[in-house]
Amino acid sequence: MTPIPNQATALRLQNARSVLLAALQQWPCSKPELATRTGLTQMTIGKVVDQLLSLGCFVRAGDALVAGQGRPPLRVAPNPACDLVGIELGVRRTLVYRFGLGGAAGPQQHWQLPAHASLDALRGELRRCREPRAPAPRAVMVTVPGVLDVESGAVVYSPNLHWTEGRELLAGLAQDFAAPVHAVHEAQAQALGHLGCPEAADHFLLVDLGDGVGCAAVADRYLQAGPSPLRGEIGHTAVPGNLRRCGCGALGCIETLAGRAGLLRSFREASGQHGADWDEMQRALQGGDLPPWLTATLDALSMVVAGALNLLGYANVVFVGELTTLHAQVMPTLCDGLARHSLLGRFGRVGCSAAAPRRQFGLLAAAVDRVYLPAAAAAVPRSGSARAAARARPARTPGH
Ligand SMILES: [Zn+2]
């Protein structure tokens, strides 16, 4: 068991996390640049950079000596080794790639797999992605939809991918790749990925609009945890008057309206274009006013998110996903809905913006917490701000 460090050690590890994530925004970077990005003192930055160099997370950037100007200031870059495997498990496709602190490997180590109907089918496809002579990865980082119990390494319930439920998925991947497997809920991966944006706030609610509708809360730049694995599942909040059956078994979930399949269904029903795909829907919507079905869906979605704001006390919401760019009025309508339906909107301002998906960076940020700086996870208090990093444990790996 990893010993729980004292407060001073915990602070050093948190500083290491801040500096490492800041360096991943852009590199090579100098100590003064890292101080500006993190707000830490030059003295602290100096110690942390030395620590990250000794851990192998940083390498010295290749600055040439300039005649007459002496040694240039130290600049560092993330270690370029692609020592991780990333898997983004999705309803319509699965992405697989080699990556590391320095980013992703080339396109020859990036695969897009079709949707799978079983674990055996996925494992069979993944075998074809592995190069026989390639060294085992340091870890496999995988995003999963559905309710994830990180501590036990089990997918508890997955409304849109029932075959991933249980412990077999993560245990099977660990066996196939001969490496520890760390799973991250896909909305939480998006939230961690957003932390890689220089403009990211320290506290925000991220709403992930994809095949489903998920949510993650970030406070003090850490994922918020809860008393159970079930968190952020706002997509399964019922909307009055919605009679659609959800993959979770219930009637009326907002996901059946604002998820990708739900949006397409509404468009087909309203337009009579029953064979239309997403691109055709997007083209048909461009240039005109928001159709009533989409206005109603956005209002319902903003009500559900406003409920989360009222409960949790957040003032910033970041939306990620295809819905945000479906029509020019989508984001203004969502932001207006949040202002109208939240209590904060009565007397203050609700920050509301769209951001690009950064799930791969989210997996990397999770690897910083769970693989590169593993002690940092144990260093954070388990109560108070309830940081998810403190609860993060690798999936049980056979033989480890
Ligand atoms: Zn549901």
XYZ file of N, CA and C and ligand atoms in Angstrom, residues 236 246 248 253, ligand 1:
13
model
N -29.347 11.157 -17.256
C -30.451 10.277 -16.887
C -31.418 10.969 -15.928
N -35.056 5.279 -22.547
C -33.599 5.452 -22.511
C -32.905 4.086 -22.413
N -30.950 3.249 -20.270
C -30.856 2.868 -18.855
C -32.104 2.136 -18.394
N -35.433 10.359 -20.074
C -34.130 10.948 -19.743
C -33.755 12.033 -20.764
Zn -31.506 7.111 -18.851
